[in-house]
Amino acid sequence: MPVMKRYVLRLFISLKYITANVVDRNNGRIVVTSSSAEHTIKQSLECGRSCNAKSATVVGEVLARRLKVEGLNEGQGRGIHVTVGKEVGKKGFKNQTKVWAVVNALKSNGVKLILDDEDDDKNSWPNS
């Protein structure tokens, strides 16, 4: 019986850049990545010296397109796991808007996401 792949969204946020990776949890490999540090993305943004929610949204949109090209936008049928509370906890409360910007960009671009948060009231999808 083949092993079911489990894909997980991981975010790396600094003052200047944001990077979003989808990782295959079975072997720890990054299968798709997108970053505001990439030349083509950086040129399309007007971030100056800071990374903001707009740049996070663009990173999420590019990641969604790359997932679709690789045929992974549904994460092997089950979806791509994301634990927003954990990501916000690691990045700090001030980066919560950037985390949600990436997650919402993925969702609005057709990527199937599985929200793995334990406290659904606290970390549910924000009302747009």
JSON list of C-alpha atoms in Angstrom, two decimals:
[
{"chain": "A", "resi": 1, "resn": "MET", "atom": "CA", "xyz": [0.00, 0.00, 0.00]},
{"chain": "A", "resi": 2, "resn": "PRO", "atom": "CA", "xyz": [1.52, 3.36, -1.04]},
{"chain": "A", "resi": 3, "resn": "VAL", "atom": "CA", "xyz": [2.22, 5.95, 1.64]},
{"chain": "A", "resi": 4, "resn": "MET", "atom": "CA", "xyz": [-0.19, 8.91, 1.48]},
{"chain": "A", "resi": 5, "resn": "LYS", "atom": "CA", "xyz": [1.76, 12.13, 1.17]},
{"chain": "A", "resi": 6, "resn": "ARG", "atom": "CA", "xyz": [1.00, 14.87, 3.64]},
{"chain": "A", "resi": 7, "resn": "TYR", "atom": "CA", "xyz": [1.81, 18.38, 2.52]},
{"chain": "A", "resi": 8, "resn": "VAL", "atom": "CA", "xyz": [2.20, 21.21, 5.04]},
{"chain": "A", "resi": 9, "resn": "LEU", "atom": "CA", "xyz": [2.46, 24.98, 4.56]},
{"chain": "A", "resi": 10, "resn": "ARG", "atom": "CA", "xyz": [5.44, 26.61, 6.32]},
{"chain": "A", "resi": 11, "resn": "LEU", "atom": "CA", "xyz": [6.04, 30.37, 6.42]},
{"chain": "A", "resi": 12, "resn": "PHE", "atom": "CA", "xyz": [9.20, 32.36, 7.07]},
{"chain": "A", "resi": 13, "resn": "ILE", "atom": "CA", "xyz": [8.66, 36.05, 7.74]},
{"chain": "A", "resi": 14, "resn": "SER", "atom": "CA", "xyz": [11.32, 38.72, 8.30]},
{"chain": "A", "resi": 15, "resn": "LEU", "atom": "CA", "xyz": [11.13, 42.48, 8.20]},
{"chain": "A", "resi": 16, "resn": "LYS", "atom": "CA", "xyz": [12.22, 42.46, 4.55]},
{"chain": "A", "resi": 17, "resn": "TYR", "atom": "CA", "xyz": [10.94, 39.20, 3.06]},
{"chain": "A", "resi": 18, "resn": "ILE", "atom": "CA", "xyz": [8.32, 36.49, 3.29]},
{"chain": "A", "resi": 19, "resn": "THR", "atom": "CA", "xyz": [8.81, 32.95, 2.06]},
{"chain": "A", "resi": 20, "resn": "ALA", "atom": "CA", "xyz": [6.12, 30.29, 1.81]},
{"chain": "A", "resi": 21, "resn": "ASN", "atom": "CA", "xyz": [7.03, 26.62, 1.39]},
{"chain": "A", "resi": 22, "resn": "VAL", "atom": "CA", "xyz": [4.92, 23.52, 0.92]},
{"chain": "A", "resi": 23, "resn": "VAL", "atom": "CA", "xyz": [6.76, 20.63, 2.53]},
{"chain": "A", "resi": 24, "resn": "ASP", "atom": "CA", "xyz": [6.26, 16.90, 2.03]},
{"chain": "A", "resi": 25, "resn": "ARG", "atom": "CA", "xyz": [6.13, 15.68, 5.64]},
{"chain": "A", "resi": 26, "resn": "ASN", "atom": "CA", "xyz": [7.06, 12.12, 4.64]},
{"chain": "A", "resi": 27, "resn": "ASN", "atom": "CA", "xyz": [10.59, 13.07, 3.60]},
{"chain": "A", "resi": 28, "resn": "GLY", "atom": "CA", "xyz": [10.98, 16.70, 4.72]},
{"chain": "A", "resi": 29, "resn": "ARG", "atom": "CA", "xyz": [11.50, 18.01, 1.19]},
{"chain": "A", "resi": 30, "resn": "ILE", "atom": "CA", "xyz": [10.21, 21.34, -0.04]},
{"chain": "A", "resi": 31, "resn": "VAL", "atom": "CA", "xyz": [8.00, 20.58, -3.03]},
{"chain": "A", "resi": 32, "resn": "VAL", "atom": "CA", "xyz": [6.97, 24.15, -3.95]},
{"chain": "A", "resi": 33, "resn": "THR", "atom": "CA", "xyz": [8.23, 27.53, -2.76]},
{"chain": "A", "resi": 34, "resn": "SER", "atom": "CA", "xyz": [7.58, 31.22, -3.31]},
{"chain": "A", "resi": 35, "resn": "SER", "atom": "CA", "xyz": [9.37, 34.22, -1.82]},
{"chain": "A", "resi": 36, "resn": "SER", "atom": "CA", "xyz": [9.29, 37.99, -1.99]},
{"chain": "A", "resi": 37, "resn": "ALA", "atom": "CA", "xyz": [13.10, 37.75, -2.29]},
{"chain": "A", "resi": 38, "resn": "GLU", "atom": "CA", "xyz": [12.73, 36.29, -5.80]},
{"chain": "A", "resi": 39, "resn": "HIS", "atom": "CA", "xyz": [13.79, 38.79, -8.44]},
{"chain": "A", "resi": 40, "resn": "THR", "atom": "CA", "xyz": [10.54, 38.71, -10.44]},
{"chain": "A", "resi": 41, "resn": "ILE", "atom": "CA", "xyz": [8.32, 39.01, -7.36]},
{"chain": "A", "resi": 42, "resn": "LYS", "atom": "CA", "xyz": [10.49, 41.67, -5.74]},
{"chain": "A", "resi": 43, "resn": "GLN", "atom": "CA", "xyz": [10.36, 43.83, -8.87]},
{"chain": "A", "resi": 44, "resn": "SER", "atom": "CA", "xyz": [6.55, 43.66, -9.00]},
{"chain": "A", "resi": 45, "resn": "LEU", "atom": "CA", "xyz": [6.21, 44.89, -5.39]},
{"chain": "A", "resi": 46, "resn": "GLU", "atom": "CA", "xyz": [6.69, 48.32, -3.94]},
{"chain": "A", "resi": 47, "resn": "CYS", "atom": "CA", "xyz": [7.62, 47.17, -0.44]},
{"chain": "A", "resi": 48, "resn": "GLY", "atom": "CA", "xyz": [10.63, 49.35, 0.06]},
{"chain": "A", "resi": 49, "resn": "ARG", "atom": "CA", "xyz": [12.49, 47.96, 3.03]},
{"chain": "A", "resi": 50, "resn": "SER", "atom": "CA", "xyz": [9.54, 46.14, 4.59]},
{"chain": "A", "resi": 51, "resn": "CYS", "atom": "CA", "xyz": [7.39, 43.14, 3.88]},
{"chain": "A", "resi": 52, "resn": "ASN", "atom": "CA", "xyz": [3.67, 43.84, 4.20]},
{"chain": "A", "resi": 53, "resn": "ALA", "atom": "CA", "xyz": [0.35, 42.06, 3.73]},
{"chain": "A", "resi": 54, "resn": "LYS", "atom": "CA", "xyz": [0.25, 43.00, 0.03]},
{"chain": "A", "resi": 55, "resn": "SER", "atom": "CA", "xyz": [3.56, 41.26, -0.59]},
{"chain": "A", "resi": 56, "resn": "ALA", "atom": "CA", "xyz": [2.35, 38.28, 1.47]},
{"chain": "A", "resi": 57, "resn": "THR", "atom": "CA", "xyz": [-0.72, 38.05, -0.77]},
{"chain": "A", "resi": 58, "resn": "VAL", "atom": "CA", "xyz": [1.44, 38.07, -3.91]},
{"chain": "A", "resi": 59, "resn": "VAL", "atom": "CA", "xyz": [3.66, 35.33, -2.44]},
{"chain": "A", "resi": 60, "resn": "GLY", "atom": "CA", "xyz": [0.52, 33.26, -1.73]},
{"chain": "A", "resi": 61, "resn": "GLU", "atom": "CA", "xyz": [-0.82, 33.79, -5.25]},
{"chain": "A", "resi": 62, "resn": "VAL", "atom": "CA", "xyz": [2.47, 32.74, -6.85]},
{"chain": "A", "resi": 63, "resn": "LEU", "atom": "CA", "xyz": [2.64, 29.70, -4.58]},
{"chain": "A", "resi": 64, "resn": "ALA", "atom": "CA", "xyz": [-0.90, 28.74, -5.60]},
{"chain": "A", "resi": 65, "resn": "ARG", "atom": "CA", "xyz": [0.00, 28.95, -9.30]},
{"chain": "A", "resi": 66, "resn": "ARG", "atom": "CA", "xyz": [3.08, 26.82, -8.76]},
{"chain": "A", "resi": 67, "resn": "LEU", "atom": "CA", "xyz": [1.06, 24.25, -6.81]},
{"chain": "A", "resi": 68, "resn": "LYS", "atom": "CA", "xyz": [-1.40, 24.03, -9.71]},
{"chain": "A", "resi": 69, "resn": "VAL", "atom": "CA", "xyz": [1.43, 23.56, -12.23]},
{"chain": "A", "resi": 70, "resn": "GLU", "atom": "CA", "xyz": [2.82, 20.71, -10.11]},
{"chain": "A", "resi": 71, "resn": "GLY", "atom": "CA", "xyz": [-0.68, 19.24, -9.72]},
{"chain": "A", "resi": 72, "resn": "LEU", "atom": "CA", "xyz": [-0.54, 19.63, -5.94]},
{"chain": "A", "resi": 73, "resn": "ASN", "atom": "CA", "xyz": [-3.23, 22.26, -5.39]},
{"chain": "A", "resi": 74, "resn": "GLU", "atom": "CA", "xyz": [-5.35, 19.58, -3.71]},
{"chain": "A", "resi": 75, "resn": "GLY", "atom": "CA", "xyz": [-2.44, 17.99, -1.85]},
{"chain": "A", "resi": 76, "resn": "GLN", "atom": "CA", "xyz": [-2.98, 14.46, -3.17]},
{"chain": "A", "resi": 77, "resn": "GLY", "atom": "CA", "xyz": [-6.75, 14.86, -2.76]},
{"chain": "A", "resi": 78, "resn": "ARG", "atom": "CA", "xyz": [-6.74, 15.54, 0.95]},
{"chain": "A", "resi": 79, "resn": "GLY", "atom": "CA", "xyz": [-5.47, 19.09, 0.95]},
{"chain": "A", "resi": 80, "resn": "ILE", "atom": "CA", "xyz": [-2.51, 21.05, 2.23]},
{"chain": "A", "resi": 81, "resn": "HIS", "atom": "CA", "xyz": [-2.35, 21.27, 6.00]},
{"chain": "A", "resi": 82, "resn": "VAL", "atom": "CA", "xyz": [-1.87, 24.60, 7.72]},
{"chain": "A", "resi": 83, "resn": "THR", "atom": "CA", "xyz": [-1.84, 25.39, 11.42]},
{"chain": "A", "resi": 84, "resn": "VAL", "atom": "CA", "xyz": [-2.46, 29.14, 11.49]},
{"chain": "A", "resi": 85, "resn": "GLY", "atom": "CA", "xyz": [-2.23, 29.42, 15.27]},
{"chain": "A", "resi": 86, "resn": "LYS", "atom": "CA", "xyz": [1.19, 27.78, 15.26]},
{"chain": "A", "resi": 87, "resn": "GLU", "atom": "CA", "xyz": [2.41, 29.93, 12.38]},
{"chain": "A", "resi": 88, "resn": "VAL", "atom": "CA", "xyz": [1.18, 33.12, 14.09]},
{"chain": "A", "resi": 89, "resn": "GLY", "atom": "CA", "xyz": [2.71, 31.95, 17.37]},
{"chain": "A", "resi": 90, "resn": "LYS", "atom": "CA", "xyz": [6.10, 31.41, 15.74]},
{"chain": "A", "resi": 91, "resn": "LYS", "atom": "CA", "xyz": [6.02, 34.67, 13.78]},
{"chain": "A", "resi": 92, "resn": "GLY", "atom": "CA", "xyz": [4.50, 36.87, 16.49]},
{"chain": "A", "resi": 93, "resn": "PHE", "atom": "CA", "xyz": [1.13, 38.56, 16.72]},
{"chain": "A", "resi": 94, "resn": "LYS", "atom": "CA", "xyz": [2.23, 41.54, 14.61]},
{"chain": "A", "resi": 95, "resn": "ASN", "atom": "CA", "xyz": [2.70, 39.17, 11.63]},
{"chain": "A", "resi": 96, "resn": "GLN", "atom": "CA", "xyz": [-0.79, 37.65, 11.92]},
{"chain": "A", "resi": 97, "resn": "THR", "atom": "CA", "xyz": [-2.05, 39.76, 9.00]},
{"chain": "A", "resi": 98, "resn": "LYS", "atom": "CA", "xyz": [0.76, 38.44, 6.75]},
{"chain": "A", "resi": 99, "resn": "VAL", "atom": "CA", "xyz": [0.07, 34.83, 7.72]},
{"chain": "A", "resi": 100, "resn": "TRP", "atom": "CA", "xyz": [-3.64, 35.22, 6.94]},
{"chain": "A", "resi": 101, "resn": "ALA", "atom": "CA", "xyz": [-2.82, 37.05, 3.68]},
{"chain": "A", "resi": 102, "resn": "VAL", "atom": "CA", "xyz": [-0.88, 34.03, 2.40]},
{"chain": "A", "resi": 103, "resn": "VAL", "atom": "CA", "xyz": [-3.54, 31.56, 3.59]},
{"chain": "A", "resi": 104, "resn": "ASN", "atom": "CA", "xyz": [-6.39, 33.55, 2.05]},
{"chain": "A", "resi": 105, "resn": "ALA", "atom": "CA", "xyz": [-4.50, 34.01, -1.24]},
{"chain": "A", "resi": 106, "resn": "LEU", "atom": "CA", "xyz": [-4.01, 30.24, -1.46]},
{"chain": "A", "resi": 107, "resn": "LYS", "atom": "CA", "xyz": [-7.66, 29.58, -0.65]},
{"chain": "A", "resi": 108, "resn": "SER", "atom": "CA", "xyz": [-8.99, 32.17, -3.11]},
{"chain": "A", "resi": 109, "resn": "ASN", "atom": "CA", "xyz": [-6.78, 30.74, -5.87]},
{"chain": "A", "resi": 110, "resn": "GLY", "atom": "CA", "xyz": [-8.27, 27.26, -5.59]},
{"chain": "A", "resi": 111, "resn": "VAL", "atom": "CA", "xyz": [-5.82, 25.53, -3.26]},
{"chain": "A", "resi": 112, "resn": "LYS", "atom": "CA", "xyz": [-7.52, 23.02, -0.97]},
{"chain": "A", "resi": 113, "resn": "LEU", "atom": "CA", "xyz": [-6.42, 23.79, 2.59]},
{"chain": "A", "resi": 114, "resn": "ILE", "atom": "CA", "xyz": [-6.99, 21.81, 5.78]},
{"chain": "A", "resi": 115, "resn": "LEU", "atom": "CA", "xyz": [-6.99, 23.99, 8.88]},
{"chain": "A", "resi": 116, "resn": "ASP", "atom": "CA", "xyz": [-5.33, 21.98, 11.64]},
{"chain": "A", "resi": 117, "resn": "ASP", "atom": "CA", "xyz": [-5.85, 24.41, 14.51]},
{"chain": "A", "resi": 118, "resn": "GLU", "atom": "CA", "xyz": [-7.25, 23.00, 17.73]},
{"chain": "A", "resi": 119, "resn": "ASP", "atom": "CA", "xyz": [-9.09, 26.17, 18.74]},
{"chain": "A", "resi": 120, "resn": "ASP", "atom": "CA", "xyz": [-11.32, 26.83, 15.71]},
{"chain": "A", "resi": 121, "resn": "ASP", "atom": "CA", "xyz": [-12.95, 29.96, 17.20]},
{"chain": "A", "resi": 122, "resn": "LYS", "atom": "CA", "xyz": [-9.64, 31.73, 17.72]},
{"chain": "A", "resi": 123, "resn": "ASN", "atom": "CA", "xyz": [-8.06, 30.77, 14.39]},
{"chain": "A", "resi": 124, "resn": "SER", "atom": "CA", "xyz": [-11.01, 30.39, 12.03]},
{"chain": "A", "resi": 125, "resn": "TRP", "atom": "CA", "xyz": [-11.07, 31.97, 8.59]},
{"chain": "A", "resi": 126, "resn": "PRO", "atom": "CA", "xyz": [-11.42, 35.72, 9.01]},
{"chain": "A", "resi": 127, "resn": "ASN", "atom": "CA", "xyz": [-14.56, 37.28, 7.58]},
{"chain": "A", "resi": 128, "resn": "SER", "atom": "CA", "xyz": [-13.68, 39.18, 4.43]}
]
